[in-house]
Coordinates of C-alpha atoms (C1' of nucleotides) in Angstrom, one line a residue:
Chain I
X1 CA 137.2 173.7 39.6
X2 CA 134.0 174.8 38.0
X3 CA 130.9 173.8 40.0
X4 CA 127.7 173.1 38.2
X5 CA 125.1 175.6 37.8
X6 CA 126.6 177.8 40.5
X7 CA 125.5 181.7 40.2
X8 CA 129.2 183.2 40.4
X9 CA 128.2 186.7 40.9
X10 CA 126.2 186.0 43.6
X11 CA 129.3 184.4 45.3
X12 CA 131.3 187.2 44.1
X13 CA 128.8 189.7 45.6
X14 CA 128.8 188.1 49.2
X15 CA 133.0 187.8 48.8
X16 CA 133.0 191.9 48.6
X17 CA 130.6 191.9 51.7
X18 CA 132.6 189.7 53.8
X19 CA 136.0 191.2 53.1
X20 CA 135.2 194.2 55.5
X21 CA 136.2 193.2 58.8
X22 CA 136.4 194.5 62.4
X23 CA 139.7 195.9 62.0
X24 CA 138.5 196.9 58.2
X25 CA 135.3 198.9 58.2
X26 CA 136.2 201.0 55.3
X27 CA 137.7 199.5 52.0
X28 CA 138.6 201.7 49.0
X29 CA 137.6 199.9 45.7
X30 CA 141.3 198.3 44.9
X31 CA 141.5 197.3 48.6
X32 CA 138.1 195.0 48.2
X33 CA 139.9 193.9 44.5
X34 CA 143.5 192.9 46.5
X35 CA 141.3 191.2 49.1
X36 CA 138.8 189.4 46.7
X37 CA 141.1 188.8 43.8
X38 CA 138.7 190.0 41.0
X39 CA 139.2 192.6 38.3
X40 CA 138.7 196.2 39.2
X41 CA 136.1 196.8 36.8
X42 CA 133.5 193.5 38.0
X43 CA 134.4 194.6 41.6
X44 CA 133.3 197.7 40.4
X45 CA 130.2 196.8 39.2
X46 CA 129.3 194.7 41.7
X47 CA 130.3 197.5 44.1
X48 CA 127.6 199.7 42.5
X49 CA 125.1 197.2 42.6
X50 CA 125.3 196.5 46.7
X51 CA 125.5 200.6 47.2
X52 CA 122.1 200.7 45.4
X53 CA 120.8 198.0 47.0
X54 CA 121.9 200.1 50.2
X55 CA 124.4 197.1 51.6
X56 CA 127.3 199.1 51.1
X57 CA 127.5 203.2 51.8
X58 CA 129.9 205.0 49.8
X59 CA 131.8 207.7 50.7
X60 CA 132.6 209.8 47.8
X61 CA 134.8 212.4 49.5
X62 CA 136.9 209.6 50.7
X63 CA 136.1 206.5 48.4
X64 CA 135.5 204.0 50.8
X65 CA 133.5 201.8 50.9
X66 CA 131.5 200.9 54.1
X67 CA 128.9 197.7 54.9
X68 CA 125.5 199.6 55.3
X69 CA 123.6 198.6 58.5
X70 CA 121.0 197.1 56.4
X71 CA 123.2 193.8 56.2
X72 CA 122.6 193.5 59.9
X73 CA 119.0 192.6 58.7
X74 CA 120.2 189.7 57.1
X75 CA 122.2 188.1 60.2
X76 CA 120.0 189.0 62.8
X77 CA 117.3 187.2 60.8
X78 CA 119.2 184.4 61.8
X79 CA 119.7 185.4 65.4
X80 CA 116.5 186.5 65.8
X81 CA 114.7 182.8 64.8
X82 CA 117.2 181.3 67.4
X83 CA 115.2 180.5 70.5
X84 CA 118.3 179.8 72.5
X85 CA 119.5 182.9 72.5
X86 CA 116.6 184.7 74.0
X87 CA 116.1 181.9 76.1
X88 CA 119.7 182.4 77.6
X89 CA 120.2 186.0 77.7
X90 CA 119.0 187.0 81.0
X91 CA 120.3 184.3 82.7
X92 CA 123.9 185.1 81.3
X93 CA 123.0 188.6 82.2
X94 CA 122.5 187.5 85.9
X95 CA 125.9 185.4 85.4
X96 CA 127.6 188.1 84.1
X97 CA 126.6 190.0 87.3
X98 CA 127.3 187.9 89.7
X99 CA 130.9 186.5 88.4
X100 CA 131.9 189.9 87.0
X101 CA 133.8 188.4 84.0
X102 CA 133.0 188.5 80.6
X103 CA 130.2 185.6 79.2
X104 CA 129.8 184.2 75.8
X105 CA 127.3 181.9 74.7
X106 CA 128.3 179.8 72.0
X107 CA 127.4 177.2 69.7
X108 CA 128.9 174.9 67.4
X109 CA 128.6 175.3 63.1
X110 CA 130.9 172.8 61.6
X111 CA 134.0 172.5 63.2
X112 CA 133.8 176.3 64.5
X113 CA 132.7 177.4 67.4
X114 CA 130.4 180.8 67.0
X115 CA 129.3 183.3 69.6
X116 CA 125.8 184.4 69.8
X117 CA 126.2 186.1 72.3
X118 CA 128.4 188.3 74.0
X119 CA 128.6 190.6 77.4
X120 CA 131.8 192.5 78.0
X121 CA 133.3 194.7 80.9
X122 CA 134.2 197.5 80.7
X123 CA 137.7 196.7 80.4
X124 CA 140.8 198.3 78.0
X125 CA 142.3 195.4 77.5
X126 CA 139.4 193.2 75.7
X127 CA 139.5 190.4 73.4
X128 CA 138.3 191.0 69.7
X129 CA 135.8 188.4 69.2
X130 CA 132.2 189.7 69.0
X131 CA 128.9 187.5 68.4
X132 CA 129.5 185.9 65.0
X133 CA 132.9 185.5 65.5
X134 CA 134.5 181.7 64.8
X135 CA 137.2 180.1 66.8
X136 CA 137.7 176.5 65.7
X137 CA 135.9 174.3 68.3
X138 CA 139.1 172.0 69.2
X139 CA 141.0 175.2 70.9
X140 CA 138.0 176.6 73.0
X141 CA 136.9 176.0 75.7
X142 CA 133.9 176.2 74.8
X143 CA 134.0 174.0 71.7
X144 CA 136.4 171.4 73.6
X145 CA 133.4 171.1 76.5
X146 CA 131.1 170.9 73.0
X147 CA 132.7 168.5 71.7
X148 CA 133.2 166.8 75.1
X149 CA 129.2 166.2 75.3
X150 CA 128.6 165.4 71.8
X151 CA 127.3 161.8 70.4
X152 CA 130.6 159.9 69.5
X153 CA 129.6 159.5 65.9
X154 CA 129.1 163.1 65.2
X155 CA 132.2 164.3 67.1
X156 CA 133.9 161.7 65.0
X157 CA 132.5 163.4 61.7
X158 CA 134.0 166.5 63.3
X159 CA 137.3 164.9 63.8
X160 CA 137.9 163.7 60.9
X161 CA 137.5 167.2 59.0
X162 CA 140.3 167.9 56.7
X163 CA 140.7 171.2 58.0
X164 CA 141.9 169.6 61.1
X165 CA 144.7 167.4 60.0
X166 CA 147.1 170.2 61.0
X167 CA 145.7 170.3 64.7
X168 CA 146.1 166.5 64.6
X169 CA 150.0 166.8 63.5
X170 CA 150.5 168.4 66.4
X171 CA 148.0 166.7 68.6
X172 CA 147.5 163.0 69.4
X173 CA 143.9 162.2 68.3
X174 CA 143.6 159.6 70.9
X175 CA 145.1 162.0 73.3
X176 CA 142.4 164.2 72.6
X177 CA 139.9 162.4 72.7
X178 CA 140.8 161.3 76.2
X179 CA 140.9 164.7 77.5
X180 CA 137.2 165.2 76.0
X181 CA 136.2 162.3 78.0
X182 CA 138.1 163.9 81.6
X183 CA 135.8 167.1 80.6
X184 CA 132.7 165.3 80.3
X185 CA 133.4 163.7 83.8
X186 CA 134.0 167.1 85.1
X187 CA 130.9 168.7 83.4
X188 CA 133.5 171.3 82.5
X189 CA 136.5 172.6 80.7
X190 CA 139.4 175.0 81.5
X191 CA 141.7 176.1 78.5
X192 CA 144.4 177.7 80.5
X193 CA 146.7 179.7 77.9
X194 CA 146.7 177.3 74.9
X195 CA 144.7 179.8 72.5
X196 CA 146.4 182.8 74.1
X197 CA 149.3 183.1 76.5
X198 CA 148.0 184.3 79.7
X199 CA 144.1 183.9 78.5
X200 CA 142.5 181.6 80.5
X201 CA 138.5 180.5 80.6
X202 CA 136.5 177.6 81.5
X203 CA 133.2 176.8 79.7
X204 CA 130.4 174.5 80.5
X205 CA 127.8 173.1 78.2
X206 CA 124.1 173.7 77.8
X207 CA 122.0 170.8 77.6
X208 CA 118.5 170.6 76.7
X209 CA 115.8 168.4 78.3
X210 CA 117.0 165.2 76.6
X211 CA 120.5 165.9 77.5
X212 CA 121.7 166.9 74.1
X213 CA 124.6 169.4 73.9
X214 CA 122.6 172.8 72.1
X215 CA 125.5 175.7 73.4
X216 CA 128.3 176.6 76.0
X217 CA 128.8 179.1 78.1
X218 CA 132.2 180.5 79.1
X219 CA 134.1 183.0 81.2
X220 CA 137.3 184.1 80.0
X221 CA 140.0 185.7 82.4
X222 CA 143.1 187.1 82.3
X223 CA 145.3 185.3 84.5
X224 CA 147.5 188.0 86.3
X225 CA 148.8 187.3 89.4
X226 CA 145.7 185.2 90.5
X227 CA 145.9 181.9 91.3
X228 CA 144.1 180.3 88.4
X229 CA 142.6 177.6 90.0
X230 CA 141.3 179.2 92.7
X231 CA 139.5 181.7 90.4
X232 CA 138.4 178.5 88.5
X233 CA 136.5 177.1 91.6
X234 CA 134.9 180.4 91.9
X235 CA 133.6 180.9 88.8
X236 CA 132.4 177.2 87.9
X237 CA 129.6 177.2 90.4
X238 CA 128.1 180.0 89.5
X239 CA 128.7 179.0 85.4
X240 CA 127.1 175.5 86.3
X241 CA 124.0 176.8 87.8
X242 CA 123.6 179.2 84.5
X243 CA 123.9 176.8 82.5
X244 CA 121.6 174.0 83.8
X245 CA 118.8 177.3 84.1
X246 CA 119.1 177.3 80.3
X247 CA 119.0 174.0 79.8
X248 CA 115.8 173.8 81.7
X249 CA 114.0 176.4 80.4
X250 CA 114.5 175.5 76.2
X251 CA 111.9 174.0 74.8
X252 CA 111.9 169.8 73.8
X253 CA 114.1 169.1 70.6
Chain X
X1 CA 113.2 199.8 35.1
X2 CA 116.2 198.4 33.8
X3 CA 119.5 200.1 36.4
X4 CA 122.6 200.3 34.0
X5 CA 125.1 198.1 35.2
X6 CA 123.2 196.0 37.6
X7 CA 124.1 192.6 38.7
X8 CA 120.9 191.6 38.8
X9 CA 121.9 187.9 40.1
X10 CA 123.4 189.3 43.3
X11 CA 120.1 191.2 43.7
X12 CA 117.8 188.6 43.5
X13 CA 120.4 186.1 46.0
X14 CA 120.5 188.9 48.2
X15 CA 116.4 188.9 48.3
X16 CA 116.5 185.1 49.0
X17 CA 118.6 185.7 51.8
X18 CA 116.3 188.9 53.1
X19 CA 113.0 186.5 52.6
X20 CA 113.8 184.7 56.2
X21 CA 112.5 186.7 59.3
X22 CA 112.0 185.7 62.5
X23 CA 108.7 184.5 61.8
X24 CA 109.5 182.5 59.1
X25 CA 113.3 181.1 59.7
X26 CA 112.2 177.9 57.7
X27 CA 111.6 178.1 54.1
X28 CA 110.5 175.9 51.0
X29 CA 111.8 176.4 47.9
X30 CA 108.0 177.1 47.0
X31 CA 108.1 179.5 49.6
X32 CA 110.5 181.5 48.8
X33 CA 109.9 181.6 45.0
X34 CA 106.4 183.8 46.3
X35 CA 108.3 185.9 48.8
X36 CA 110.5 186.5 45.8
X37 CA 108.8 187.0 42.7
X38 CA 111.3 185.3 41.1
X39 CA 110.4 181.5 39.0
X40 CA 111.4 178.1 40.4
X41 CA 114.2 177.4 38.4
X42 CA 116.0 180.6 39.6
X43 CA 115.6 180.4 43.0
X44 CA 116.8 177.0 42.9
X45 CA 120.3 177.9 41.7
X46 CA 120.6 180.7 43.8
X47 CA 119.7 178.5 46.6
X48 CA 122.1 176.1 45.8
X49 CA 124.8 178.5 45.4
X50 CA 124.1 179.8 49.0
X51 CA 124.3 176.1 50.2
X52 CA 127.4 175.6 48.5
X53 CA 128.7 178.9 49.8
X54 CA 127.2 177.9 53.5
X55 CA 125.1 181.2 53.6
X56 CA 122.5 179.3 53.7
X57 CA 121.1 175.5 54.9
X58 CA 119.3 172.8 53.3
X59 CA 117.0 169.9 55.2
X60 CA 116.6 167.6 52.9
X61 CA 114.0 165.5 54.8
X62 CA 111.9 168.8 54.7
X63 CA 113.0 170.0 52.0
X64 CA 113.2 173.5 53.8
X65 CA 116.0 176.2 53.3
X66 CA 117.6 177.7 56.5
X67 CA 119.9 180.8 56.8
X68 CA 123.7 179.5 57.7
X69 CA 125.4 181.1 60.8
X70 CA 127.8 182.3 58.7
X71 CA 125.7 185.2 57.8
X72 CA 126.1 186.6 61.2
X73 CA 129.6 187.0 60.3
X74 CA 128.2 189.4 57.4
X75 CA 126.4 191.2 59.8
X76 CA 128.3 191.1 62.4
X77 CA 131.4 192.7 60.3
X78 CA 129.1 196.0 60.8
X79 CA 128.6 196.1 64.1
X80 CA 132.3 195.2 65.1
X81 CA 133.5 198.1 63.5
X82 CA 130.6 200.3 65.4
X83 CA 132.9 201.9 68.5
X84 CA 129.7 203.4 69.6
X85 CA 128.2 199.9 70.6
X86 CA 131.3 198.3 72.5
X87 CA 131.5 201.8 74.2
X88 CA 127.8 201.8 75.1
X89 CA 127.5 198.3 76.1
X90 CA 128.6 198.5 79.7
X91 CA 126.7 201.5 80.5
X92 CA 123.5 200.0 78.8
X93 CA 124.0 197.2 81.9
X94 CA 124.6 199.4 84.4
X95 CA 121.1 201.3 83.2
X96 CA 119.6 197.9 82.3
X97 CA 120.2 196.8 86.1
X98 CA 119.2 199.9 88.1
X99 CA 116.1 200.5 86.5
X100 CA 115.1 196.8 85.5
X101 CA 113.1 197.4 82.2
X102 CA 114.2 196.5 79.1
X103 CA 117.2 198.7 77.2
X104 CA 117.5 199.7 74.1
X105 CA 120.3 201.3 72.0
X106 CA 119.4 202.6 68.5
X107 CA 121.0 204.8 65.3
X108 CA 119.6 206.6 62.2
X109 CA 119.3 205.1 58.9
X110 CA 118.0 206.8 56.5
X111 CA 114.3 207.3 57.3
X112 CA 114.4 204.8 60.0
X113 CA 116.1 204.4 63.5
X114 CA 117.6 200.5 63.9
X115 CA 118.2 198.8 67.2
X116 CA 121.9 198.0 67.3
X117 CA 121.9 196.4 70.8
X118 CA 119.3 195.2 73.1
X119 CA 119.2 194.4 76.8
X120 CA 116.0 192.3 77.8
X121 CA 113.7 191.5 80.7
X122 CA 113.1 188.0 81.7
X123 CA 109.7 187.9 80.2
X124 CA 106.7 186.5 78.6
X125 CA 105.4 189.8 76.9
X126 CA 108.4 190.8 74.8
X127 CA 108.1 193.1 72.2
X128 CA 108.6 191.6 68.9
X129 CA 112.4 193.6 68.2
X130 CA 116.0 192.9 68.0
X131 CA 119.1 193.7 67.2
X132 CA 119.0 195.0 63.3
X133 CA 115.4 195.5 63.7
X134 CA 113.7 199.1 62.3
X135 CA 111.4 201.2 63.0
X136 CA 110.3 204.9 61.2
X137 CA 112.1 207.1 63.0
X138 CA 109.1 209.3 63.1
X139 CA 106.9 207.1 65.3
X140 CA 109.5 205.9 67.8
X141 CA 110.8 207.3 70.8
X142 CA 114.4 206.7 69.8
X143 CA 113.4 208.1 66.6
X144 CA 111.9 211.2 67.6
X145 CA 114.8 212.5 70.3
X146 CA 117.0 211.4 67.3
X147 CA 115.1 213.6 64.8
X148 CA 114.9 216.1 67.6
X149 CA 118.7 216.7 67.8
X150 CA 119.7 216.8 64.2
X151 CA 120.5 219.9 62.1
X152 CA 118.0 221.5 60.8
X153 CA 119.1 221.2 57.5
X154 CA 119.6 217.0 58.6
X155 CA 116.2 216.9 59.2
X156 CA 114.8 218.9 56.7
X157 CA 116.2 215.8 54.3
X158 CA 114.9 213.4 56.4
X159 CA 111.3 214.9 56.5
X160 CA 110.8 215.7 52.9
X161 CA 111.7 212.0 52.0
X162 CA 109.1 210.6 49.7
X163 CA 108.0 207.4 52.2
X164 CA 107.2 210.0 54.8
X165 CA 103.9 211.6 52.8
X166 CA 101.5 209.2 53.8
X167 CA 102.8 210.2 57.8
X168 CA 102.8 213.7 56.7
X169 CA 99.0 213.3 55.4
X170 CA 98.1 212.1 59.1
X171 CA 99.8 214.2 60.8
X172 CA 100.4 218.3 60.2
X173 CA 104.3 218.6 59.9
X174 CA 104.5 222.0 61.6
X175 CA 103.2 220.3 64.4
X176 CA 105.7 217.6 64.0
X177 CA 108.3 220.0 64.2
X178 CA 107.3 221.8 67.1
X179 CA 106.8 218.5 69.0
X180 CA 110.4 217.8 68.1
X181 CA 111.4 221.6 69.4
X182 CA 109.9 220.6 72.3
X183 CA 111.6 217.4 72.9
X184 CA 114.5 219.1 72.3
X185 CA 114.4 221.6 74.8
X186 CA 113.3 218.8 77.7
X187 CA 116.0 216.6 76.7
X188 CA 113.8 213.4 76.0
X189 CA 111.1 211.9 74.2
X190 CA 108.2 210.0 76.0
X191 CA 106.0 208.2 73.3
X192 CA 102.5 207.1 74.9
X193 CA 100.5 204.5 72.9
X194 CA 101.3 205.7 69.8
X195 CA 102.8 202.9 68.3
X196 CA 101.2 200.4 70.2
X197 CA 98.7 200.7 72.5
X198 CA 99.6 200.4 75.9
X199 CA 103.0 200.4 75.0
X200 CA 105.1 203.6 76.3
X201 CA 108.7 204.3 75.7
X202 CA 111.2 207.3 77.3
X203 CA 114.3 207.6 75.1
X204 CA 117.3 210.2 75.3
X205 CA 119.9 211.0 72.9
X206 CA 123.6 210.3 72.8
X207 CA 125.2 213.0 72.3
X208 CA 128.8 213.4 71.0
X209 CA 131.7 215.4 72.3
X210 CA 130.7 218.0 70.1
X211 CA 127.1 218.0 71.1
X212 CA 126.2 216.0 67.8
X213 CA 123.2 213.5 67.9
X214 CA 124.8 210.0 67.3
X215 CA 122.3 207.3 68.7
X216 CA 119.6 207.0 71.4
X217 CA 118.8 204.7 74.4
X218 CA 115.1 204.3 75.2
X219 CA 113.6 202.1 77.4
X220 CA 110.1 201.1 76.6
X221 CA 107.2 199.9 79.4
X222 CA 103.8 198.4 79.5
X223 CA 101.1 200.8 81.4
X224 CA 99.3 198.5 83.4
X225 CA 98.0 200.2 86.1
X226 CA 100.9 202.0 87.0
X227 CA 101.1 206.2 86.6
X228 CA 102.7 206.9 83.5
X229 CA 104.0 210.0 84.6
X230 CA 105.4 208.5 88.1
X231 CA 107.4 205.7 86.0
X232 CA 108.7 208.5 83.6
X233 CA 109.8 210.9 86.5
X234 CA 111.7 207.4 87.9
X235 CA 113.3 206.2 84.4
X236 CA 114.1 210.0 83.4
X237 CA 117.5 210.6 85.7
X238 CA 119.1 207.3 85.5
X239 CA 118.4 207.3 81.6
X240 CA 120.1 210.9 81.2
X241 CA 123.0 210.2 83.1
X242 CA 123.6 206.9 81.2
X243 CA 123.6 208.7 77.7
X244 CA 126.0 211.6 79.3
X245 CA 128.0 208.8 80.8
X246 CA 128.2 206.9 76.8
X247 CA 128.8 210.6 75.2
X248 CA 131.5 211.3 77.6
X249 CA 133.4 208.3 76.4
X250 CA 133.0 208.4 72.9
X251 CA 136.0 209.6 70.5
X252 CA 135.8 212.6 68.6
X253 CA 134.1 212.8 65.7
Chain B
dC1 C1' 95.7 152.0 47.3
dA2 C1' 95.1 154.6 43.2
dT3 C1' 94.8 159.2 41.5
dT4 C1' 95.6 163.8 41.6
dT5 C1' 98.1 167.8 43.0
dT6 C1' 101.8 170.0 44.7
dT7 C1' 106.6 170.6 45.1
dG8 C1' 111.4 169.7 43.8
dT9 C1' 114.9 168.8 40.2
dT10 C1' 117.0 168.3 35.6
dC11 C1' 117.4 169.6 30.7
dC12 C1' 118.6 172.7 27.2
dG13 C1' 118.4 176.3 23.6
dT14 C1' 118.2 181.4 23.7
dT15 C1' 119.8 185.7 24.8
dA16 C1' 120.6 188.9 27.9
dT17 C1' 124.2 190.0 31.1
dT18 C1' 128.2 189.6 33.1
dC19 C1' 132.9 190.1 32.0
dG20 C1' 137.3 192.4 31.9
dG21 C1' 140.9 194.8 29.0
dA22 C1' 141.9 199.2 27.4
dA23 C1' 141.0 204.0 27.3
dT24 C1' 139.8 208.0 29.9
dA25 C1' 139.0 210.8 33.9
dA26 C1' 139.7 212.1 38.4
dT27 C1' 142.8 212.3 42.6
dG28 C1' 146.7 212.5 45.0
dT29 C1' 151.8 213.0 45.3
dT30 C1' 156.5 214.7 44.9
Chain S
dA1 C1' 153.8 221.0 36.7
dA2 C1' 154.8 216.2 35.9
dC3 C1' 153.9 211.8 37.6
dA4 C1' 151.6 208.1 39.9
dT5 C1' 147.7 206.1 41.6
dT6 C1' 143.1 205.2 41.8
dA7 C1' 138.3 205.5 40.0
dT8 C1' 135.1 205.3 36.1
dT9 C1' 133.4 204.6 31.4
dC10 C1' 133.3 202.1 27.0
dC11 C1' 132.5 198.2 24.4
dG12 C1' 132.8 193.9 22.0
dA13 C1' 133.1 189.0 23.1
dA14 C1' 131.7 185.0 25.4
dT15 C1' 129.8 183.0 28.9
dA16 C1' 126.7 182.0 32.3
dA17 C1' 122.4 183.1 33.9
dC18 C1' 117.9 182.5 32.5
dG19 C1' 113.3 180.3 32.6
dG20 C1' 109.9 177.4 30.1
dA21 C1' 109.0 172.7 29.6
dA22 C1' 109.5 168.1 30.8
dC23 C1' 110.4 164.9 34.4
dA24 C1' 110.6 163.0 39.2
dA25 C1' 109.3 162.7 43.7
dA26 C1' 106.4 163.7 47.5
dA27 C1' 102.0 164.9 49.6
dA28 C1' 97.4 165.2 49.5
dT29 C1' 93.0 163.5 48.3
dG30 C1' 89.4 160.4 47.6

DNA sequence: CATTTTTGTTCCGTTATTCGGAATAATGTT
DNA sequence: AACATTATTCCGAATAACGGAACAAAAATG
């Protein structure tokens, strides 16, 4: 189980980082040792070490800890040297205007999907995911429609991921795979309930100028008492024309 | 020099992973031992703990280290649990689209006021800032109506910081303070040239439900040939009812 | 194409540093 | 006030991080 040469503090460092969560913000030291499994004392120390190298905030009249906003330097490093995401951001602002529905921009890392980006109504009822948030790629919509447009040797190096011998218990591979093809005829993909019950969204993909899959963008809905595909045709003209905009304007590979 | 109970290796990891920027989102190994300090050897087994961890991403073909996605999820973790920006977000549109110049929402750091969301213009010029991005709060327009609102014992702190001389040997503090008092009593801060010339930015404070300074929305322009003080007059309103409108809705304290 | 220079990777002995159990201190609880 | 929980300090042991040097692989140069 021992890697070689592997700097374990390091990777017990980043484990204390990414243990706060949206629905955890604040995390009292035995807290981050229940969720990391390491002693009190090295969590401790470690703890100490982030605070003074201002990642974490402490509270000492409550004794939380708290992710200091400097950590948002270190992701949005990452955003920031993403073209794509500049590149796509007014025109999923326009989207977002016309359709009136939430729009996420995605992409895929691994076999996850991740949003980059992320406009919201202003709605009470709203779905937790927020840009850096993962949803594995074979339940979105936006992954499936992904994965619909991807080479057939890298989506079978996707497939093939252990992690996803469970979705393939319960899913026919070949099955699948034949309802990525019916997306890539459509140029689209509608996941109507099958992550959520009731959650409905159809995604389209963003292709650059030599037609390779780079991102999708999808509108998620709540299916009330609309008619679903109705709503569907309404919004897939509109996501369609986003989408080829984005694909026009990023630069070649 | 030495800190008592300092992981040091988490330090230096943590500086491999602060070396990328948006200028510079591809690194050598070489590369980042000079951004570092730090000898070959180390940086190489930090780096390869990052890979191994997926933090970070290696091309072998050119030989160049990459920051992982999954470092969003790092940073991201902060700004989920940020009520302030999901609250904001809709009303940042609404501004975004009635006055059509870019949008910016920012909070206090420390010393320095940091972008936590950003709504841009369709543009070539863009101003080289994004989300996580940080600015002395003493130079900015966010900063300033920031700095403006605090407690005077709040900003007494902030101003006697240490990394605030060299801004204090340009520029006479008492004056800096009555500029602030002056803000304060118009309700916004208009920063002409200051930071970069041409460049001018109106910002407002957020104000909480007990009249506390929590953030600031400023929207920055380029003076072409337009009246300054016309565009102002025209940004003012709409800007000052949005940050009512984002106060309004925010919790208490 | 041969030579030199730069850059990346492995090796390995040394020692500093991380480690974590146990003791102590500080908080909170009944 | 007694007890329970949580945070912090201490410290000796052992590991694991360190970094110089040697080696390998690319690039660059002539």
């Amino acid at each position: 189980m021992k890697e070689k040469d592997f700097v374990s503090s390091l990777k017990k460092g980043l484990m204390i980082l990414a243990a706060f969560d949206e629905s955890n913000p604040f995390l009292t030291l035995t807290d981050l040792c229940k969720r990391t499994n390491l002693p009190k004392t090295t969590v401790f120390r470690l703890c100490r070490t982030l605070v003074a190298l201002e990642y974490l905030k402490y509270d000492s009249s409550k004794h939380t800890y708290q992710p200091g906003i400097k950590v948002l330097s270190l992701g949005f490093n990452v955003l920031a040297s993403m073209e794509l995401r500049d590149i796509a951001s007014p025109y999923l602002i326009d989207l977002f205007n016309e359709v009136n529905e939430n729009v996420n921009l995605s992409i895929l890392d691994d076999i996850d999907v991740v949003y980059i980006e992320r406009l919201k109504k202003r709605e009470i009822l709203n779905i937790a995911l927020h840009v850096g948030s993962r949803l594995k790629a074979v339940i979105s919509s936006s992954g499936r429609v992904i994965l619909a447009f991807l080479d057939k040797k890298e989506l079978d190096k996707i497939l093939q991921h252990k992690n996803l011998n469970n979705f393939f218990k319960e899913h026919n591979k070949d099955d699948f795979i034949k309802m990525l093809e019916r997306i890539r005829e459509k140029g689209y993909s509608v996941v109507d309930g099958e992550y959520f019950p009731g959650l409905v969204a159809v995604a389209a993909p963003v292709l650059n100028r030599k037609n390779k899959v780079v991102a999708a963008v999808n509108i998620p809905f709540l299916k009330t008492d609309i008619d679903v595909n109705q709503k569907v045709k309404t919004l897939i003209e509109p996501l369609l024309k986003c989408v080829k905009k984005i694909g026009k304007t990023l630069p070649y590979d």
